[in-house]
mmCIF file with all atom_site columns, C-alpha atoms and ligand atoms in Angstrom:
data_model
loop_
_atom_site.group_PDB
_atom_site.id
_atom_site.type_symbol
_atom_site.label_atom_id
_atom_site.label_alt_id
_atom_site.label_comp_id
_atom_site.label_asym_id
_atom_site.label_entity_id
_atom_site.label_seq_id
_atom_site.pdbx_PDB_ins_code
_atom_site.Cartn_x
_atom_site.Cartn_y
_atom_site.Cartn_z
_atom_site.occupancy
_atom_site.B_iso_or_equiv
_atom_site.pdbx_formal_charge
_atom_site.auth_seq_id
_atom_site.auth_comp_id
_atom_site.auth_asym_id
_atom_site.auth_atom_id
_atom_site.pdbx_PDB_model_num
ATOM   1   C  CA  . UNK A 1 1   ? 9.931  5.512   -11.176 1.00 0.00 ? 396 UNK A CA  1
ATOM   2   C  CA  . UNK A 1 2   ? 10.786 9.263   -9.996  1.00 0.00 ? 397 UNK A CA  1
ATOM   3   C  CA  . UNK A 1 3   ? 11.687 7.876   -6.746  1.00 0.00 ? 398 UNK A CA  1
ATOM   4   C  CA  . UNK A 1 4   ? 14.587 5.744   -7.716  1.00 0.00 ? 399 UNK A CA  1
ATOM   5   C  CA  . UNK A 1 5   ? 17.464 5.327   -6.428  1.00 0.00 ? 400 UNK A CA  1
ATOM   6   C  CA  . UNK A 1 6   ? 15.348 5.386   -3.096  1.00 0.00 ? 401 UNK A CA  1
ATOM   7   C  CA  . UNK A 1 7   ? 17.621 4.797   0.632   1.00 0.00 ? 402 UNK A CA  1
ATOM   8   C  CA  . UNK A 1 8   ? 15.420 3.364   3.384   1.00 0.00 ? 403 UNK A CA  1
ATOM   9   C  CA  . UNK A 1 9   ? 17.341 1.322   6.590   1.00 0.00 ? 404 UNK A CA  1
ATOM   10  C  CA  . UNK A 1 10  ? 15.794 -0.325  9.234   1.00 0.00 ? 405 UNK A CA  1
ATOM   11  C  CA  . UNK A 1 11  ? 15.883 -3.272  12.001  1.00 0.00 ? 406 UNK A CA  1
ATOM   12  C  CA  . UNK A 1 12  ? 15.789 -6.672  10.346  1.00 0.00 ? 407 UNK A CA  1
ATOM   13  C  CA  . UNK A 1 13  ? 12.704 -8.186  11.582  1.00 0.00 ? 408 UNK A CA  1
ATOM   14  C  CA  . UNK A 1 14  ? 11.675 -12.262 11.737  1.00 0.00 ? 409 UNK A CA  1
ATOM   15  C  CA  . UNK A 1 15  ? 9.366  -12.726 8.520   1.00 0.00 ? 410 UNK A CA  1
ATOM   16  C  CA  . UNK A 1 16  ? 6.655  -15.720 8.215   1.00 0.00 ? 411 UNK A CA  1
ATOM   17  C  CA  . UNK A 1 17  ? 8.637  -18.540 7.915   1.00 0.00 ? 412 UNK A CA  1
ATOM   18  C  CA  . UNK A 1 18  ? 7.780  -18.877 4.089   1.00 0.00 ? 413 UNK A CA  1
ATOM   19  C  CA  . UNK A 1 19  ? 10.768 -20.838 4.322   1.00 0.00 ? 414 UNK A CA  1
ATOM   20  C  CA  . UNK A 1 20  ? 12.988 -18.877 2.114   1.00 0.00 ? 415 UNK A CA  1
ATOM   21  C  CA  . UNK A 1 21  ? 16.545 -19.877 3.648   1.00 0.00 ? 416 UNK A CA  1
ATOM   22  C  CA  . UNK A 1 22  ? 15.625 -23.316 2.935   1.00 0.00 ? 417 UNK A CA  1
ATOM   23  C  CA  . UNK A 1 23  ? 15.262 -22.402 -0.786  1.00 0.00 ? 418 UNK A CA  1
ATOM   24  C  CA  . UNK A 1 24  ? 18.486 -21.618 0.001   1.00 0.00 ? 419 UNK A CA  1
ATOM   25  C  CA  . UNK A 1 25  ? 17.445 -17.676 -0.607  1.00 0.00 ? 420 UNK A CA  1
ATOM   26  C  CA  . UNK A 1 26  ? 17.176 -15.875 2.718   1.00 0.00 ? 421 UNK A CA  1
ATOM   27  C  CA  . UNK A 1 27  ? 14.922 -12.612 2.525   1.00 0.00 ? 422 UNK A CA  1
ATOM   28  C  CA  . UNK A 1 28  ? 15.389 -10.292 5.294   1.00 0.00 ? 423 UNK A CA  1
ATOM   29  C  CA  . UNK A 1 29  ? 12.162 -8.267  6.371   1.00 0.00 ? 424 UNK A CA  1
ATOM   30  C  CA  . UNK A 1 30  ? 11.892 -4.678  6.871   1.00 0.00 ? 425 UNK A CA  1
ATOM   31  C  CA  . UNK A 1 31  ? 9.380  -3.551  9.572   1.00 0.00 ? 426 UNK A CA  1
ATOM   32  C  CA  . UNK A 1 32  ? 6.216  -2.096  8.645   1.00 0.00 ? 427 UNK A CA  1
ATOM   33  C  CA  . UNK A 1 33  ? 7.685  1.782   9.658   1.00 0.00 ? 428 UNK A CA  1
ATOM   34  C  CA  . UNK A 1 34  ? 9.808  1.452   6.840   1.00 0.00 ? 429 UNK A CA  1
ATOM   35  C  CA  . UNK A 1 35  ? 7.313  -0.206  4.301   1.00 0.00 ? 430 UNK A CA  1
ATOM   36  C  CA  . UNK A 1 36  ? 4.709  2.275   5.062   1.00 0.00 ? 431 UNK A CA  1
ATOM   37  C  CA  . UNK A 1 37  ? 7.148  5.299   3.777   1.00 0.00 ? 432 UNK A CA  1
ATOM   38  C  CA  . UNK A 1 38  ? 7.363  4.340   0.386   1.00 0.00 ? 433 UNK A CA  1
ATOM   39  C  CA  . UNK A 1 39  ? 6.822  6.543   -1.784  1.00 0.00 ? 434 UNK A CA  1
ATOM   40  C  CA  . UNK A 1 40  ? 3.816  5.981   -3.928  1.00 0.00 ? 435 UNK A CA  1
ATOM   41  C  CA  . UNK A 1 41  ? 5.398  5.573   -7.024  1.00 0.00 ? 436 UNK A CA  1
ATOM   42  C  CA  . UNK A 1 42  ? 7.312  2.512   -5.685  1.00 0.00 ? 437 UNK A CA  1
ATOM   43  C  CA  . UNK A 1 43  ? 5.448  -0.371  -7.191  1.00 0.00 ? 438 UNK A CA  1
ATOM   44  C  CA  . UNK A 1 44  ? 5.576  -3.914  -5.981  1.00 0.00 ? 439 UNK A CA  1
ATOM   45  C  CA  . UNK A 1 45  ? 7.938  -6.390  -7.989  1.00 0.00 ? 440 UNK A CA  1
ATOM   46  C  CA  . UNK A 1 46  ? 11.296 -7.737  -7.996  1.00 0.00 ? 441 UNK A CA  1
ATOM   47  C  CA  . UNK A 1 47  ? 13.878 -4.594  -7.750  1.00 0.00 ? 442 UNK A CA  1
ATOM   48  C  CA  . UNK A 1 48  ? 18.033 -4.124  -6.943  1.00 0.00 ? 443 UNK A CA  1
ATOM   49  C  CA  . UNK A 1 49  ? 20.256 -2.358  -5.379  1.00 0.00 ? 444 UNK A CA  1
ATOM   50  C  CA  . UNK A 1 50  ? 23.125 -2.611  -2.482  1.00 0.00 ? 445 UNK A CA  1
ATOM   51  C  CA  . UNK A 1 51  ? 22.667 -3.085  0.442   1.00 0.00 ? 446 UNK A CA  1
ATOM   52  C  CA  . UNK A 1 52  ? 24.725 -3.505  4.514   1.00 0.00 ? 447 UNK A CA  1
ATOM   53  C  CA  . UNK A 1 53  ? 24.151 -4.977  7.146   1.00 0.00 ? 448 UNK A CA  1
ATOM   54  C  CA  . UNK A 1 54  ? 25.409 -2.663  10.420  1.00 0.00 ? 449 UNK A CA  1
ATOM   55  C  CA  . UNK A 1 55  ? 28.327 -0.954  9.582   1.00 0.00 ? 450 UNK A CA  1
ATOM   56  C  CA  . UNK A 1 56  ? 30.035 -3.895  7.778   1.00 0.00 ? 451 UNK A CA  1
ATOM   57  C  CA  . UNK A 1 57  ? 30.384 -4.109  3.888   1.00 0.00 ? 452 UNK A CA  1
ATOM   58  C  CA  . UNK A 1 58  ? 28.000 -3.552  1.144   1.00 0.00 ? 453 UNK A CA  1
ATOM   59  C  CA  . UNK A 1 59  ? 26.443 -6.244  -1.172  1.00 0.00 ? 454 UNK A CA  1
ATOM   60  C  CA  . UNK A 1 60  ? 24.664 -6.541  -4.089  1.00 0.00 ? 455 UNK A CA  1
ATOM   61  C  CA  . UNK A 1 61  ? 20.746 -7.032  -3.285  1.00 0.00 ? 456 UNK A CA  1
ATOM   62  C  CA  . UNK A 1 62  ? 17.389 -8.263  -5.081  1.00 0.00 ? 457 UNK A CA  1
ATOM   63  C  CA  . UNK A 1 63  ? 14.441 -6.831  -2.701  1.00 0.00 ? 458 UNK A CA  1
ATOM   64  C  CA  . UNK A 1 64  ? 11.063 -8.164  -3.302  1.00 0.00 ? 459 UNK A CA  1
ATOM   65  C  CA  . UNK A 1 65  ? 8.095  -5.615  -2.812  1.00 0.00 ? 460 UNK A CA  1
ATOM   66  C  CA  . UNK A 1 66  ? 4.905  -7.653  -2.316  1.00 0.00 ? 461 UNK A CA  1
ATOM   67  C  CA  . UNK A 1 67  ? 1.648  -7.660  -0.804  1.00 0.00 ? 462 UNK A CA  1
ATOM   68  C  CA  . UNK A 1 68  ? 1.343  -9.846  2.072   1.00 0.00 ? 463 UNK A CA  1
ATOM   69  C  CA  . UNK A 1 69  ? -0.573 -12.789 2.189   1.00 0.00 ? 464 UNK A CA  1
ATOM   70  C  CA  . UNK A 1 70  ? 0.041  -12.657 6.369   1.00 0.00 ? 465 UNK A CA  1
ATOM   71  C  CA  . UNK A 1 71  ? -2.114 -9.386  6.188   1.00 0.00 ? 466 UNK A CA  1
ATOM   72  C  CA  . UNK A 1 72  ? -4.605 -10.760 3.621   1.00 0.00 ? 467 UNK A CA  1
ATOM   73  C  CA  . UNK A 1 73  ? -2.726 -8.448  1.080   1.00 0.00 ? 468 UNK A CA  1
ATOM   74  C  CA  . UNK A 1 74  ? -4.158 -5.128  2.857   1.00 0.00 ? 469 UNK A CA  1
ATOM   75  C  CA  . UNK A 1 75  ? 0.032  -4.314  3.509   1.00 0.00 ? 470 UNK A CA  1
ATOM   76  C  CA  . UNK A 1 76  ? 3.200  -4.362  1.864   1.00 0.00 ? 471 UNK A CA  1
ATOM   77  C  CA  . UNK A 1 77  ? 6.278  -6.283  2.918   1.00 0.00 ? 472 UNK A CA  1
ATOM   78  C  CA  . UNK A 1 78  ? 9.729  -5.658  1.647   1.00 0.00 ? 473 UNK A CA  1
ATOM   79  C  CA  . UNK A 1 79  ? 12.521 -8.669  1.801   1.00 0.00 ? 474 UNK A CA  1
ATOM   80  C  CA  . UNK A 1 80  ? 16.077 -7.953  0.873   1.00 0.00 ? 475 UNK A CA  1
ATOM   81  C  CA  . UNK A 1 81  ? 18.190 -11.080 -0.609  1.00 0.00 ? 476 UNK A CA  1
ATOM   82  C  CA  . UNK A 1 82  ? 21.857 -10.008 0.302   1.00 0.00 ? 477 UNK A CA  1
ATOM   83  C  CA  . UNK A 1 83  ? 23.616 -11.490 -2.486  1.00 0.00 ? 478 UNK A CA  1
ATOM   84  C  CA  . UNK A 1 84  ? 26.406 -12.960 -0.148  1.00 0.00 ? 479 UNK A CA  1
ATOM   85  C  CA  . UNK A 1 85  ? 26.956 -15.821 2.309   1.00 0.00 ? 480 UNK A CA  1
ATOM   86  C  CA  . UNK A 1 86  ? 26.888 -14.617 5.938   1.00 0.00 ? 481 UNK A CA  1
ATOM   87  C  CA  . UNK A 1 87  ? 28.202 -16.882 8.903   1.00 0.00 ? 482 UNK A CA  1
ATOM   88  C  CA  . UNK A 1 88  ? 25.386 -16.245 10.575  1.00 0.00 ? 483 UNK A CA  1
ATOM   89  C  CA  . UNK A 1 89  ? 21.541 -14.550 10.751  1.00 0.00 ? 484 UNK A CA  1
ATOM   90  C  CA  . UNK A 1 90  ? 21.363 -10.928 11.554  1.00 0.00 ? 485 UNK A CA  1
ATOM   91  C  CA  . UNK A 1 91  ? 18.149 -10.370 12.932  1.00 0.00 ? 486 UNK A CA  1
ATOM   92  C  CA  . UNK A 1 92  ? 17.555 -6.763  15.102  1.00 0.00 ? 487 UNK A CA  1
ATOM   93  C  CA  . UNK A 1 93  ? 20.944 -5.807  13.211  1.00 0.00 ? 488 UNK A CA  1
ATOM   94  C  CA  . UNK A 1 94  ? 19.916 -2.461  11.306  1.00 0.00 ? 489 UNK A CA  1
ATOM   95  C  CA  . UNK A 1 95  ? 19.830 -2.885  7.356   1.00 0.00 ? 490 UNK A CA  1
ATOM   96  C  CA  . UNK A 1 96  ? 20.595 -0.490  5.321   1.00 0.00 ? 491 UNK A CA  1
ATOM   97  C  CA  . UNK A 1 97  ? 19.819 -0.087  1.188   1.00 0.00 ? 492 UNK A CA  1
ATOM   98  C  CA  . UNK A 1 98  ? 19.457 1.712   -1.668  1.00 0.00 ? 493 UNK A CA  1
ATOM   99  C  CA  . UNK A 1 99  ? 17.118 0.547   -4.397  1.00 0.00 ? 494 UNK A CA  1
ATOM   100 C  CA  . UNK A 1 100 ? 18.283 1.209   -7.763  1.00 0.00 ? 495 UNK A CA  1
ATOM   101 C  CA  . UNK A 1 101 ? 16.603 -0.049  -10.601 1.00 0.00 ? 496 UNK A CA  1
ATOM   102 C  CA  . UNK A 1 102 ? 13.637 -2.323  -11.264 1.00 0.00 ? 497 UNK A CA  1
ATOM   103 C  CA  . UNK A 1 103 ? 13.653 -5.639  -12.557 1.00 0.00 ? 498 UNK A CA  1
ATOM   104 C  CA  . UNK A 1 104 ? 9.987  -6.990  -13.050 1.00 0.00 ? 499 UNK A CA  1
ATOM   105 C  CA  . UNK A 1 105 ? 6.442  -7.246  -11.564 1.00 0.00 ? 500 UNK A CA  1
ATOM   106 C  CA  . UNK A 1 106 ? 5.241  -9.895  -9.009  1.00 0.00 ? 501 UNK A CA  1
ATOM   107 C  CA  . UNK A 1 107 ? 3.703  -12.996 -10.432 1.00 0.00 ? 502 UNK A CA  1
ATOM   108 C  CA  . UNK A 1 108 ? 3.031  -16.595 -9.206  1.00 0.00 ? 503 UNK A CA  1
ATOM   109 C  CA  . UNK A 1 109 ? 4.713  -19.913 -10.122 1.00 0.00 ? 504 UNK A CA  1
ATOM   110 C  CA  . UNK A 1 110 ? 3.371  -22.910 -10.808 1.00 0.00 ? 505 UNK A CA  1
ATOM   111 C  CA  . UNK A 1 111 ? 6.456  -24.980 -9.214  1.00 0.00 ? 506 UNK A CA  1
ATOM   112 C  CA  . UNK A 1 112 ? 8.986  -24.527 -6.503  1.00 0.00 ? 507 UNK A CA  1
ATOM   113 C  CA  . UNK A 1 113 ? 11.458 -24.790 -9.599  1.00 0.00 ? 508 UNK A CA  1
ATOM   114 C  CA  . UNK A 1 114 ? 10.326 -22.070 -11.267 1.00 0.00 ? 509 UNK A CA  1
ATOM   115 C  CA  . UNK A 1 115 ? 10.221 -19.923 -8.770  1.00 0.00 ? 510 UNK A CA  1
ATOM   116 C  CA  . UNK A 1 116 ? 13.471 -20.514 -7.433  1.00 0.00 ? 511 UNK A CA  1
ATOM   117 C  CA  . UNK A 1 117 ? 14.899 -20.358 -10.976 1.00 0.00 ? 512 UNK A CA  1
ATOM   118 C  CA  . UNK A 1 118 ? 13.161 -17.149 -11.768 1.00 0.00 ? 513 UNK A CA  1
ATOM   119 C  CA  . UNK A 1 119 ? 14.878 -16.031 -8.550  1.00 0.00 ? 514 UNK A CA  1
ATOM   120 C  CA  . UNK A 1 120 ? 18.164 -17.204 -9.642  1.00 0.00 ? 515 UNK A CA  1
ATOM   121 C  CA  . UNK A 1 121 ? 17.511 -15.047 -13.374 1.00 0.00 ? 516 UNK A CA  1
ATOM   122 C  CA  . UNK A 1 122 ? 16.878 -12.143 -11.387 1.00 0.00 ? 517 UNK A CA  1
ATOM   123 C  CA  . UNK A 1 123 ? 20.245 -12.225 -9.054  1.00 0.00 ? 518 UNK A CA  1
ATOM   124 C  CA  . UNK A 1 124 ? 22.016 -12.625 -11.842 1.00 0.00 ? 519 UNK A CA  1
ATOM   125 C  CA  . UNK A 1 125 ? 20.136 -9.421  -13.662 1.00 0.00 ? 520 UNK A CA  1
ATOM   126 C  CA  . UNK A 1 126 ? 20.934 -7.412  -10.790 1.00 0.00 ? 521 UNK A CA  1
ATOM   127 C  CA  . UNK A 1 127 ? 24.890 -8.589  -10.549 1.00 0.00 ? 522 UNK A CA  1
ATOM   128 C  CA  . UNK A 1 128 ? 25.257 -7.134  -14.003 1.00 0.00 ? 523 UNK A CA  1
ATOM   129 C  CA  . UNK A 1 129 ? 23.138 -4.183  -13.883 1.00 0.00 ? 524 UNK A CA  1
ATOM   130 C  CA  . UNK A 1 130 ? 25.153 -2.879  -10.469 1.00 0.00 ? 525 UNK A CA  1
ATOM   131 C  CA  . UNK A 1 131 ? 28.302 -3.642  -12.521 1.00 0.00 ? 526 UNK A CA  1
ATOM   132 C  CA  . UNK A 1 132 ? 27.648 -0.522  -14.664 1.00 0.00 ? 527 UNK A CA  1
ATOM   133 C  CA  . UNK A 1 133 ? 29.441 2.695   -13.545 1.00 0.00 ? 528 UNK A CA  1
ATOM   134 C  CA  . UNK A 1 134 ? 26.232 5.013   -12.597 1.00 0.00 ? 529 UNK A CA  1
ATOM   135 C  CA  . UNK A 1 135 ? 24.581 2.060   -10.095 1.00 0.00 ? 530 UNK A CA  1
ATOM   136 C  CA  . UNK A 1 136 ? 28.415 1.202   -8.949  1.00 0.00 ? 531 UNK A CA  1
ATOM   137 C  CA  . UNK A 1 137 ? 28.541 5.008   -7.587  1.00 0.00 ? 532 UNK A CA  1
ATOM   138 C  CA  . UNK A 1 138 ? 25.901 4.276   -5.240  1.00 0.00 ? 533 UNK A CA  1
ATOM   139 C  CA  . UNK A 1 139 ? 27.846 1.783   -3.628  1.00 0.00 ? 534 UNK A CA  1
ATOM   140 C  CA  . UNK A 1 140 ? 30.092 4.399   -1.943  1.00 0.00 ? 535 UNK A CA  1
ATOM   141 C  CA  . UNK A 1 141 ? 27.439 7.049   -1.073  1.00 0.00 ? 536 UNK A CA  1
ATOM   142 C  CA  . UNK A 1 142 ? 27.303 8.411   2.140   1.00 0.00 ? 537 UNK A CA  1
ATOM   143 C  CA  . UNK A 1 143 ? 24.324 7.295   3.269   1.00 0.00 ? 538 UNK A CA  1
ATOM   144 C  CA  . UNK A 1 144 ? 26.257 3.965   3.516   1.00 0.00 ? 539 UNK A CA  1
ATOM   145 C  CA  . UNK A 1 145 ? 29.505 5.021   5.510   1.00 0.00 ? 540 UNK A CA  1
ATOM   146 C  CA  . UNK A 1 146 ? 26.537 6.778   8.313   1.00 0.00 ? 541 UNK A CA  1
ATOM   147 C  CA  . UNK A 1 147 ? 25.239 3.359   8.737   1.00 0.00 ? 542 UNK A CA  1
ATOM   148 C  CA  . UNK A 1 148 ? 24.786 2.681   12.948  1.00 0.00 ? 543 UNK A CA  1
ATOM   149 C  CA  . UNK A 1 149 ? 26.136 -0.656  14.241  1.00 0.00 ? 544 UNK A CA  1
ATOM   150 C  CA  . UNK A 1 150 ? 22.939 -1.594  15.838  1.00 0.00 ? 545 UNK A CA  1
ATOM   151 C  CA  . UNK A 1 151 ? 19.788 -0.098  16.719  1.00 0.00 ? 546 UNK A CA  1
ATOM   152 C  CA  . UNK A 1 152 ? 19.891 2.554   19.195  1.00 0.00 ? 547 UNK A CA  1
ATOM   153 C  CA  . UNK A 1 153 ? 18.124 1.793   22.221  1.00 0.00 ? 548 UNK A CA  1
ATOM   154 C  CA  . UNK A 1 154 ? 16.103 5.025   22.275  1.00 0.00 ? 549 UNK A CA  1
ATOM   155 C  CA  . UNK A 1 155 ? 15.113 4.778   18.467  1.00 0.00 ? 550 UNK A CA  1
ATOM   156 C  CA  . UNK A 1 156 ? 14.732 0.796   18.380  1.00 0.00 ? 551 UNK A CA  1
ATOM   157 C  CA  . UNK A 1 157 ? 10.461 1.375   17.795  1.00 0.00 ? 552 UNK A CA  1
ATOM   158 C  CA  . UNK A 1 158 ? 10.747 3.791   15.312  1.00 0.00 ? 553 UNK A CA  1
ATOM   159 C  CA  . UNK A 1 159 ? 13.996 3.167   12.837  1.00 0.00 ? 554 UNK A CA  1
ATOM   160 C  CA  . UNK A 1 160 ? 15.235 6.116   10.949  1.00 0.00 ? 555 UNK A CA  1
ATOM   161 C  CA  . UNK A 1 161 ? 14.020 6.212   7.465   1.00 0.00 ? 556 UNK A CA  1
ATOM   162 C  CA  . UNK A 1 162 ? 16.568 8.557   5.058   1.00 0.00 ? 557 UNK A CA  1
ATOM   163 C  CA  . UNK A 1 163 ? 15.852 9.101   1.183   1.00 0.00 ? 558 UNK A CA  1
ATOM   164 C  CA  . UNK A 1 164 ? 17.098 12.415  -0.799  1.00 0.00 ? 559 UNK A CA  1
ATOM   165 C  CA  . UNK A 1 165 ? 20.006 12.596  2.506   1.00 0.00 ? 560 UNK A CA  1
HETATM 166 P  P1  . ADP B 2 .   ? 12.239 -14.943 7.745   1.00 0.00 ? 865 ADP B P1  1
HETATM 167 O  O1  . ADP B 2 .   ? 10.928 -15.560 7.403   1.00 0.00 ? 865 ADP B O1  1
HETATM 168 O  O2  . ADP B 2 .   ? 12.424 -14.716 9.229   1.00 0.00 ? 865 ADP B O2  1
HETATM 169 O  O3  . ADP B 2 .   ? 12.500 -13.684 6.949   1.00 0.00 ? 865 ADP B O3  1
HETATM 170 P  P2  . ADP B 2 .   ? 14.129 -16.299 5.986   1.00 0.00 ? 865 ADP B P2  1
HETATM 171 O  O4  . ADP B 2 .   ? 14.142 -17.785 5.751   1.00 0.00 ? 865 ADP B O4  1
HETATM 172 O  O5  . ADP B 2 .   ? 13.647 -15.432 4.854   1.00 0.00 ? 865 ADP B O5  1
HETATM 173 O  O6  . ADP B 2 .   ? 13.336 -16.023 7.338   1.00 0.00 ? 865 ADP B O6  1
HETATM 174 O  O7  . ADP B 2 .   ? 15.617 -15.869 6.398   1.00 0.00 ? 865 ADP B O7  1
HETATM 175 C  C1  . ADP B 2 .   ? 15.885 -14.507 6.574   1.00 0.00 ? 865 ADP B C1  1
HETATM 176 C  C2  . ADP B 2 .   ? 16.968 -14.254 7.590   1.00 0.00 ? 865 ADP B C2  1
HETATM 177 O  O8  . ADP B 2 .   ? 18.171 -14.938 7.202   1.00 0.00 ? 865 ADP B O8  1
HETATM 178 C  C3  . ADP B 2 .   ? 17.359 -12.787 7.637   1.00 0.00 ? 865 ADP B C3  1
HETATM 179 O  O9  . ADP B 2 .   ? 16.545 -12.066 8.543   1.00 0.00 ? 865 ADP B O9  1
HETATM 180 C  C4  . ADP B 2 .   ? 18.830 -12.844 8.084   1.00 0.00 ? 865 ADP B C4  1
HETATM 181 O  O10 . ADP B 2 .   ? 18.919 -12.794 9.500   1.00 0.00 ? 865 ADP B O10 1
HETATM 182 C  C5  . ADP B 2 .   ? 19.304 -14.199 7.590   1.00 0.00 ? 865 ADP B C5  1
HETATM 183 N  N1  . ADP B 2 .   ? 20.172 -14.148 6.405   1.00 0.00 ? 865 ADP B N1  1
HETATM 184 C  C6  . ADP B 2 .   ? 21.326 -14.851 6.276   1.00 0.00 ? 865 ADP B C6  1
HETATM 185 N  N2  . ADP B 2 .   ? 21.915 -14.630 5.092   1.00 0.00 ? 865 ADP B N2  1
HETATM 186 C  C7  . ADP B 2 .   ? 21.131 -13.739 4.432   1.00 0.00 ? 865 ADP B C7  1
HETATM 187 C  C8  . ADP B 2 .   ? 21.235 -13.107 3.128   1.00 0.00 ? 865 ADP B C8  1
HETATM 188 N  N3  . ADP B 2 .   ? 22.252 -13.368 2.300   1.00 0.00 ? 865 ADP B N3  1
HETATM 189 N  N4  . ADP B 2 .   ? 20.253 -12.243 2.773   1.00 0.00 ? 865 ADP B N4  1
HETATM 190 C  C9  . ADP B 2 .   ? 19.230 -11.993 3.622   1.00 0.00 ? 865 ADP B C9  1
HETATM 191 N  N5  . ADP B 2 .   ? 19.062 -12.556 4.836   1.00 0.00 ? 865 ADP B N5  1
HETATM 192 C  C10 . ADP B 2 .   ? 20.018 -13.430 5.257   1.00 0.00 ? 865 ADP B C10 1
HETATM 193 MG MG1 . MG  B 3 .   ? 12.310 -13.628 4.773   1.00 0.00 ? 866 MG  B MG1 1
#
């Protein structure tokens, strides 16, 4: 994928309720402005990256890239896993990330326990993969250290979307 690493932020938005915090593996959703600029080449699976919330620090991330079932699968939806315990939600906080690599294609579980442990496989894939020295660099690109606090009033309907920077 030509378009990898790819930078995107944008407001963190209230998903479906699919009830992923109670699988114990919150998914923040990016608003449809952001999922509608990615580029083509950006197929839908399980990828990871880092990834900050405001201005504060930056985690590692697994980001699903789906079709959505809401939308009868006519749009995207991207959901970022943080891969750390926050205090509390951040919804309209502005996420930033940077995809880096890609871990595998969608598919559909037959149990709650294999999804979850498939999940589980693919945080732990990412942890090791960001650990190597190329994907570490990304961590302290600028694009982070420009992050905004919180959305700017005047921009809040139309987030800024950054890639190449
Ligand atoms: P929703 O359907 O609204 O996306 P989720 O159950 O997927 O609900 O929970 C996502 C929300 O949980 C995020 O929008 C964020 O505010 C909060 N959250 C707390 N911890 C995390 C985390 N580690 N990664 C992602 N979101 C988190
Ligand atoms: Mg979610």
């Amino acid at each position: 994928m030509k378009s990898l690493p790819y930078f995107c932020r944008g407001e963190v938005i209230r998903g479906f309720g699919r009830g992923s915090k109670e699988l114990g593996i919150p998914t923040a959703n990016f608003p449809d402005s952001v999922v509608e600029h990615l580029p083509a080449d950006i197929s839908t699976g399980i990828y990871y990256g880092w990834a900050c919330v405001g201005s504060g620090d930056i985690y590692k991330m697994v980001m699903s890239i789906g079709w959505n079932p809401y939308y009868k699968n006519t749009k995207k939806s991207m959901e970022t896993h943080v891969i750390h315990t926050f205090k509390e939600d951040f919804y309209g906080e502005i996420l930033s990330v940077v995809m880096v690599g890609y871990i595998r294609p969608e598919r559909s579980y037959d149990s709650l326990e294999a999804l979850i442990s498939a999940i589980n496989n693919d945080i732990e894939e990412a942890k090791v993969q960001l650990d190597q020295p190329e994907r570490l660099k990304l961590k302290t690109d600028n694009f982070f250290s420009s992050a905004p606090h919180c959305p700017p009033p005047s921009t809040t309907a139309a987030p800024s979307i950054m890639n190449g920077h």
